[in-house]
């Protein structure tokens, strides 16, 4: 059974008090106090995850969880020492972002008391379908060059603001992910995306962006004035790979956007979409080192989100999907980024050991999603929706809430499957976490959940179906294709997952990258499965 979050289990209210006290100190004293506090949090997380095994999870999960947390804290500490964060950015990073990650809010605790399950940790929102680029295979089916269609596929600002406010109030959230379309392209009711961030100073926002509009000084200045938002720049590798997917002459603007953001001392990251054509950027050791040297050493990015091309959006092409062999190899490739290069590198699929499984469906410590047409979905990459909850505006008008969406049968069914597959299972009963995804790896199981919801529906037609813009999923060839790839991937990752249940193998794989204290603790018998 999953216990409290890492933060509840390891960090007591004293840490919050220290962080609040630091705001009253001169910059140099404040920075030193923050550095010491981050070290202290790191030690507490280490003891809770690695030694105590507070959540009763396999050693491989715990190594990932500790290292990812430690890398994040280490990146913040490094930037503090180098004076690479502005005062606004540092206050937002420490007092808003880290607090939202390392502490459960009163609202989250109240939600759990009332509903008897933990709320999702964050929400992803795509406020618009419009974009200034036309990327090949865009998962979001972004719209470009059609003003009327762009307007139809934009969440108006008042509704967008209400969604965030309700996330804060009803679910106790303080972390929101903004996707697209292109967030910096957003305009509604005289407002821009920066106005949303400014209106919610006690929440932190991660914004996925193509970065081209941040090449404009005025936009970079708007972001710099806030302190509670970080952009993740989307690239496919270097210039050649990025422009092959995003268009000619785009890469220069992306790099200019990065330079503008770093000059203003704002934390930022890299978002990388791996396809069959560009995955060698991470899998080839020389190219991987070049990638790290350029983006993380020269450009000074703070984190990496790695996604795999998902065949759900514009012009579905299974030839862009990673082969089973490539995906399996990528497990090792991302491990190098995390354990050797000390980067907070989250592979949305291959790092499910960090989250103990799939995070969709509004799972505890997971997330839910609202798309630019106003429809709630269980996941950014799962385009099936419940027609009883198909428009967030209508849901609010009839007096229902975000909680009602989470308690709808589609979400409940998905969370039940996740619980039974891995999240609420002891180590010996956990499913293969190199294959955690319901739609990509267990498509037939998703169909069973949907069929059950539809069988129990008394209204007309199916209650749950796929959105029209993802019509490729309704083609007869879709299930055979995605299921065949999953079966072939299981043949490679299944035996690998079993190997990673062996304590000695896990220790041998990771211990050389761990702190000296961990080696001593292992030798002294303090680290066990």
mmCIF file of N, CA and C in Angstrom, residues 428-513:
data_model
loop_
_atom_site.group_PDB
_atom_site.id
_atom_site.type_symbol
_atom_site.label_atom_id
_atom_site.label_comp_id
_atom_site.label_asym_id
_atom_site.label_seq_id
_atom_site.Cartn_x
_atom_site.Cartn_y
_atom_site.Cartn_z
ATOM 1 N N UNK A 428 7.170 -7.880 -5.038
ATOM 2 C CA UNK A 428 7.082 -9.179 -5.718
ATOM 3 C C UNK A 428 5.872 -9.289 -6.639
ATOM 4 N N UNK A 429 4.919 -8.365 -6.528
ATOM 5 C CA UNK A 429 3.721 -8.437 -7.359
ATOM 6 C C UNK A 429 3.637 -7.319 -8.401
ATOM 7 N N UNK A 430 4.632 -6.447 -8.447
ATOM 8 C CA UNK A 430 4.604 -5.329 -9.389
ATOM 9 C C UNK A 430 4.743 -5.814 -10.823
ATOM 10 N N UNK A 431 3.977 -5.196 -11.713
ATOM 11 C CA UNK A 431 4.124 -5.489 -13.132
ATOM 12 C C UNK A 431 5.416 -4.901 -13.675
ATOM 13 N N UNK A 432 5.714 -5.194 -14.925
ATOM 14 C CA UNK A 432 6.920 -4.720 -15.604
ATOM 15 C C UNK A 432 6.853 -3.201 -15.783
ATOM 16 N N UNK A 433 7.669 -2.474 -15.027
ATOM 17 C CA UNK A 433 7.626 -1.016 -15.090
ATOM 18 C C UNK A 433 8.449 -0.433 -16.228
ATOM 19 N N UNK A 434 9.051 -1.261 -17.038
ATOM 20 C CA UNK A 434 9.610 -0.770 -18.300
ATOM 21 C C UNK A 434 8.501 -0.704 -19.356
ATOM 22 N N UNK A 435 7.311 -1.202 -18.986
ATOM 23 C CA UNK A 435 6.138 -1.138 -19.873
ATOM 24 C C UNK A 435 4.910 -0.745 -19.051
ATOM 25 N N UNK A 436 4.830 0.508 -18.623
ATOM 26 C CA UNK A 436 3.774 0.923 -17.710
ATOM 27 C C UNK A 436 2.528 1.506 -18.361
ATOM 28 N N UNK A 437 2.623 1.819 -19.665
ATOM 29 C CA UNK A 437 1.620 2.676 -20.303
ATOM 30 C C UNK A 437 0.378 1.908 -20.725
ATOM 31 N N UNK A 438 -0.771 2.403 -20.285
ATOM 32 C CA UNK A 438 -2.014 1.722 -20.598
ATOM 33 C C UNK A 438 -2.330 1.755 -22.085
ATOM 34 N N UNK A 439 -2.174 2.887 -22.738
ATOM 35 C CA UNK A 439 -2.570 2.969 -24.148
ATOM 36 C C UNK A 439 -1.498 2.410 -25.074
ATOM 37 N N UNK A 440 -0.244 2.526 -24.704
ATOM 38 C CA UNK A 440 0.841 2.093 -25.585
ATOM 39 C C UNK A 440 1.234 0.637 -25.353
ATOM 40 N N UNK A 441 1.244 0.234 -24.075
ATOM 41 C CA UNK A 441 1.737 -1.101 -23.719
ATOM 42 C C UNK A 441 0.642 -2.089 -23.374
ATOM 43 N N UNK A 442 -0.551 -1.588 -23.025
ATOM 44 C CA UNK A 442 -1.643 -2.459 -22.569
ATOM 45 C C UNK A 442 -2.958 -1.989 -23.184
ATOM 46 N N UNK A 443 -2.930 -1.804 -24.478
ATOM 47 C CA UNK A 443 -4.075 -1.237 -25.191
ATOM 48 C C UNK A 443 -5.340 -2.072 -25.014
ATOM 49 N N UNK A 444 -5.202 -3.379 -25.006
ATOM 50 C CA UNK A 444 -6.367 -4.247 -24.856
ATOM 51 C C UNK A 444 -6.986 -4.102 -23.469
ATOM 52 N N UNK A 445 -6.149 -3.849 -22.464
ATOM 53 C CA UNK A 445 -6.674 -3.622 -21.115
ATOM 54 C C UNK A 445 -7.465 -2.318 -21.059
ATOM 55 N N UNK A 446 -6.975 -1.298 -21.755
ATOM 56 C CA UNK A 446 -7.711 -0.036 -21.828
ATOM 57 C C UNK A 446 -9.061 -0.251 -22.491
ATOM 58 N N UNK A 447 -9.086 -1.044 -23.560
ATOM 59 C CA UNK A 447 -10.341 -1.311 -24.261
ATOM 60 C C UNK A 447 -11.329 -2.048 -23.353
ATOM 61 N N UNK A 448 -10.821 -2.914 -22.485
ATOM 62 C CA UNK A 448 -11.701 -3.621 -21.550
ATOM 63 C C UNK A 448 -12.369 -2.640 -20.589
ATOM 64 N N UNK A 449 -11.591 -1.681 -20.106
ATOM 65 C CA UNK A 449 -12.139 -0.674 -19.189
ATOM 66 C C UNK A 449 -13.212 0.148 -19.893
ATOM 67 N N UNK A 450 -12.902 0.565 -21.117
ATOM 68 C CA UNK A 450 -13.853 1.381 -21.887
ATOM 69 C C UNK A 450 -15.114 0.585 -22.206
ATOM 70 N N UNK A 451 -14.943 -0.672 -22.603
ATOM 71 C CA UNK A 451 -16.105 -1.518 -22.912
ATOM 72 C C UNK A 451 -17.001 -1.687 -21.692
ATOM 73 N N UNK A 452 -16.387 -1.838 -20.506
ATOM 74 C CA UNK A 452 -17.168 -2.012 -19.279
ATOM 75 C C UNK A 452 -17.970 -0.753 -18.968
ATOM 76 N N UNK A 453 -17.337 0.426 -19.121
ATOM 77 C CA UNK A 453 -18.048 1.684 -18.886
ATOM 78 C C UNK A 453 -19.225 1.807 -19.854
ATOM 79 N N UNK A 454 -18.994 1.474 -21.112
ATOM 80 C CA UNK A 454 -20.042 1.606 -22.133
ATOM 81 C C UNK A 454 -21.169 0.599 -21.935
ATOM 82 N N UNK A 455 -20.839 -0.600 -21.469
ATOM 83 C CA UNK A 455 -21.860 -1.615 -21.219
ATOM 84 C C UNK A 455 -22.832 -1.180 -20.122
ATOM 85 N N UNK A 456 -22.301 -0.441 -19.141
ATOM 86 C CA UNK A 456 -23.135 -0.012 -18.012
ATOM 87 C C UNK A 456 -23.852 1.314 -18.271
ATOM 88 N N UNK A 457 -23.663 1.878 -19.439
ATOM 89 C CA UNK A 457 -24.234 3.185 -19.751
ATOM 90 C C UNK A 457 -25.665 3.035 -20.249
ATOM 91 N N UNK A 458 -26.571 3.839 -19.696
ATOM 92 C CA UNK A 458 -27.988 3.750 -20.047
ATOM 93 C C UNK A 458 -28.396 4.763 -21.111
ATOM 94 N N UNK A 459 -27.491 5.665 -21.463
ATOM 95 C CA UNK A 459 -27.810 6.678 -22.453
ATOM 96 C C UNK A 459 -27.620 6.181 -23.879
ATOM 97 N N UNK A 460 -27.721 7.103 -24.826
ATOM 98 C CA UNK A 460 -27.576 6.741 -26.235
ATOM 99 C C UNK A 460 -26.100 6.647 -26.614
ATOM 100 N N UNK A 461 -25.790 5.637 -27.433
ATOM 101 C CA UNK A 461 -24.434 5.492 -27.948
ATOM 102 C C UNK A 461 -23.434 5.182 -26.856
ATOM 103 N N UNK A 462 -22.152 5.096 -27.209
ATOM 104 C CA UNK A 462 -21.125 4.818 -26.203
ATOM 105 C C UNK A 462 -20.889 6.030 -25.308
ATOM 106 N N UNK A 463 -20.609 5.771 -24.045
ATOM 107 C CA UNK A 463 -20.295 6.870 -23.121
ATOM 108 C C UNK A 463 -18.861 7.332 -23.317
ATOM 109 N N UNK A 464 -17.961 6.389 -23.578
ATOM 110 C CA UNK A 464 -16.548 6.715 -23.762
ATOM 111 C C UNK A 464 -16.154 6.401 -25.195
ATOM 112 N N UNK A 465 -15.534 7.361 -25.848
ATOM 113 C CA UNK A 465 -15.067 7.146 -27.217
ATOM 114 C C UNK A 465 -13.832 7.999 -27.449
ATOM 115 N N UNK A 466 -13.241 7.869 -28.635
ATOM 116 C CA UNK A 466 -12.043 8.632 -28.964
ATOM 117 C C UNK A 466 -12.458 9.947 -29.616
ATOM 118 N N UNK A 467 -11.692 10.999 -29.384
ATOM 119 C CA UNK A 467 -12.034 12.290 -29.965
ATOM 120 C C UNK A 467 -11.838 12.250 -31.483
ATOM 121 N N UNK A 468 -12.639 12.986 -32.244
ATOM 122 C CA UNK A 468 -12.604 12.917 -33.707
ATOM 123 C C UNK A 468 -11.226 13.180 -34.304
ATOM 124 N N UNK A 469 -10.465 14.118 -33.743
ATOM 125 C CA UNK A 469 -9.173 14.451 -34.341
ATOM 126 C C UNK A 469 -8.158 13.330 -34.185
ATOM 127 N N UNK A 470 -8.500 12.302 -33.377
ATOM 128 C CA UNK A 470 -7.626 11.136 -33.223
ATOM 129 C C UNK A 470 -8.266 9.913 -33.863
ATOM 130 N N UNK A 471 -8.921 10.150 -34.975
ATOM 131 C CA UNK A 471 -9.663 9.089 -35.642
ATOM 132 C C UNK A 471 -8.820 7.907 -36.073
ATOM 133 N N UNK A 472 -7.513 8.081 -36.172
ATOM 134 C CA UNK A 472 -6.639 6.964 -36.573
ATOM 135 C C UNK A 472 -6.773 5.793 -35.615
ATOM 136 N N UNK A 473 -7.132 6.071 -34.355
ATOM 137 C CA UNK A 473 -7.253 5.005 -33.368
ATOM 138 C C UNK A 473 -8.455 4.113 -33.630
ATOM 139 N N UNK A 474 -9.379 4.593 -34.471
ATOM 140 C CA UNK A 474 -10.567 3.805 -34.792
ATOM 141 C C UNK A 474 -10.356 2.916 -36.014
ATOM 142 N N UNK A 475 -9.247 3.089 -36.693
ATOM 143 C CA UNK A 475 -8.978 2.263 -37.867
ATOM 144 C C UNK A 475 -8.680 0.825 -37.451
ATOM 145 N N UNK A 476 -9.095 -0.121 -38.291
ATOM 146 C CA UNK A 476 -8.937 -1.539 -37.958
ATOM 147 C C UNK A 476 -7.482 -1.934 -37.747
ATOM 148 N N UNK A 477 -6.575 -1.238 -38.404
ATOM 149 C CA UNK A 477 -5.164 -1.604 -38.323
ATOM 150 C C UNK A 477 -4.481 -1.076 -37.059
ATOM 151 N N UNK A 478 -5.164 -0.168 -36.307
ATOM 152 C CA UNK A 478 -4.477 0.490 -35.193
ATOM 153 C C UNK A 478 -4.138 -0.478 -34.070
ATOM 154 N N UNK A 479 -5.129 -1.202 -33.585
ATOM 155 C CA UNK A 479 -4.883 -2.130 -32.480
ATOM 156 C C UNK A 479 -3.848 -3.197 -32.843
ATOM 157 N N UNK A 480 -3.955 -3.839 -34.010
ATOM 158 C CA UNK A 480 -2.917 -4.821 -34.366
ATOM 159 C C UNK A 480 -1.520 -4.221 -34.385
ATOM 160 N N UNK A 481 -1.389 -2.987 -34.877
ATOM 161 C CA UNK A 481 -0.069 -2.355 -34.943
ATOM 162 C C UNK A 481 0.503 -2.057 -33.564
ATOM 163 N N UNK A 482 -0.281 -1.364 -32.740
ATOM 164 C CA UNK A 482 0.239 -0.955 -31.441
ATOM 165 C C UNK A 482 0.397 -2.165 -30.508
ATOM 166 N N UNK A 483 -0.473 -3.153 -30.648
ATOM 167 C CA UNK A 483 -0.377 -4.355 -29.814
ATOM 168 C C UNK A 483 0.805 -5.229 -30.221
ATOM 169 N N UNK A 484 1.087 -5.280 -31.511
ATOM 170 C CA UNK A 484 2.255 -6.062 -31.986
ATOM 171 C C UNK A 484 3.538 -5.467 -31.440
ATOM 172 N N UNK A 485 3.652 -4.145 -31.492
ATOM 173 C CA UNK A 485 4.854 -3.486 -30.982
ATOM 174 C C UNK A 485 4.995 -3.736 -29.477
ATOM 175 N N UNK A 486 3.866 -3.696 -28.755
ATOM 176 C CA UNK A 486 3.897 -3.938 -27.315
ATOM 177 C C UNK A 486 4.342 -5.363 -27.000
ATOM 178 N N UNK A 487 3.831 -6.318 -27.750
ATOM 179 C CA UNK A 487 4.206 -7.718 -27.512
ATOM 180 C C UNK A 487 5.697 -7.947 -27.763
ATOM 181 N N UNK A 488 6.227 -7.326 -28.806
ATOM 182 C CA UNK A 488 7.653 -7.468 -29.107
ATOM 183 C C UNK A 488 8.508 -6.762 -28.051
ATOM 184 N N UNK A 489 7.994 -5.632 -27.543
ATOM 185 C CA UNK A 489 8.733 -4.908 -26.504
ATOM 186 C C UNK A 489 8.747 -5.694 -25.201
ATOM 187 N N UNK A 490 7.634 -6.348 -24.879
ATOM 188 C CA UNK A 490 7.562 -7.162 -23.667
ATOM 189 C C UNK A 490 8.583 -8.305 -23.701
ATOM 190 N N UNK A 491 8.811 -8.869 -24.865
ATOM 191 C CA UNK A 491 9.788 -9.959 -24.979
ATOM 192 C C UNK A 491 11.198 -9.501 -24.609
ATOM 193 N N UNK A 492 11.467 -8.218 -24.853
ATOM 194 C CA UNK A 492 12.800 -7.683 -24.535
ATOM 195 C C UNK A 492 12.856 -7.126 -23.118
ATOM 196 N N UNK A 493 11.819 -6.401 -22.715
ATOM 197 C CA UNK A 493 11.866 -5.719 -21.417
ATOM 198 C C UNK A 493 11.434 -6.605 -20.255
ATOM 199 N N UNK A 494 10.623 -7.623 -20.533
ATOM 200 C CA UNK A 494 10.153 -8.510 -19.459
ATOM 201 C C UNK A 494 11.307 -9.187 -18.728
ATOM 202 N N UNK A 495 12.179 -9.873 -19.451
ATOM 203 C CA UNK A 495 13.341 -10.497 -18.790
ATOM 204 C C UNK A 495 14.245 -9.462 -18.123
ATOM 205 N N UNK A 496 14.355 -8.276 -18.750
ATOM 206 C CA UNK A 496 15.187 -7.222 -18.160
ATOM 207 C C UNK A 496 14.595 -6.764 -16.828
ATOM 208 N N UNK A 497 13.261 -6.622 -16.773
ATOM 209 C CA UNK A 497 12.629 -6.207 -15.524
ATOM 210 C C UNK A 497 12.877 -7.233 -14.421
ATOM 211 N N UNK A 498 12.804 -8.512 -14.761
ATOM 212 C CA UNK A 498 13.058 -9.561 -13.764
ATOM 213 C C UNK A 498 14.486 -9.477 -13.242
ATOM 214 N N UNK A 499 15.425 -9.178 -14.120
ATOM 215 C CA UNK A 499 16.816 -9.030 -13.681
ATOM 216 C C UNK A 499 16.960 -7.884 -12.688
ATOM 217 N N UNK A 500 16.214 -6.812 -12.931
ATOM 218 C CA UNK A 500 16.332 -5.640 -12.064
ATOM 219 C C UNK A 500 15.672 -5.844 -10.696
ATOM 220 N N UNK A 501 15.062 -6.986 -10.486
ATOM 221 C CA UNK A 501 14.553 -7.311 -9.158
ATOM 222 C C UNK A 501 15.636 -7.953 -8.291
ATOM 223 N N UNK A 502 16.783 -8.210 -8.901
ATOM 224 C CA UNK A 502 17.912 -8.801 -8.186
ATOM 225 C C UNK A 502 18.738 -7.694 -7.538
ATOM 226 N N UNK A 503 18.817 -7.699 -6.212
ATOM 227 C CA UNK A 503 19.491 -6.624 -5.487
ATOM 228 C C UNK A 503 20.944 -6.474 -5.908
ATOM 229 N N UNK A 504 21.638 -7.559 -6.039
ATOM 230 C CA UNK A 504 23.064 -7.489 -6.388
ATOM 231 C C UNK A 504 23.267 -6.863 -7.763
ATOM 232 N N UNK A 505 22.396 -7.224 -8.720
ATOM 233 C CA UNK A 505 22.521 -6.653 -10.063
ATOM 234 C C UNK A 505 22.268 -5.152 -10.019
ATOM 235 N N UNK A 506 21.239 -4.733 -9.286
ATOM 236 C CA UNK A 506 20.913 -3.310 -9.190
ATOM 237 C C UNK A 506 22.065 -2.543 -8.550
ATOM 238 N N UNK A 507 22.611 -3.092 -7.484
ATOM 239 C CA UNK A 507 23.729 -2.433 -6.803
ATOM 240 C C UNK A 507 24.928 -2.321 -7.735
ATOM 241 N N UNK A 508 25.214 -3.401 -8.436
ATOM 242 C CA UNK A 508 26.347 -3.403 -9.362
ATOM 243 C C UNK A 508 26.151 -2.368 -10.465
ATOM 244 N N UNK A 509 24.904 -2.212 -10.938
ATOM 245 C CA UNK A 509 24.620 -1.301 -12.041
ATOM 246 C C UNK A 509 24.757 0.158 -11.627
ATOM 247 N N UNK A 510 24.337 0.486 -10.405
ATOM 248 C CA UNK A 510 24.209 1.896 -10.042
ATOM 249 C C UNK A 510 25.187 2.403 -8.981
ATOM 250 N N UNK A 511 25.776 1.510 -8.213
ATOM 251 C CA UNK A 511 26.479 1.974 -7.025
ATOM 252 C C UNK A 511 27.680 2.858 -7.337
ATOM 253 N N UNK A 512 28.306 2.649 -8.487
ATOM 254 C CA UNK A 512 29.478 3.470 -8.811
ATOM 255 C C UNK A 512 29.123 4.945 -8.970
ATOM 256 N N UNK A 513 27.841 5.231 -9.222
ATOM 257 C CA UNK A 513 27.423 6.613 -9.399
ATOM 258 C C UNK A 513 26.816 7.203 -8.123
#
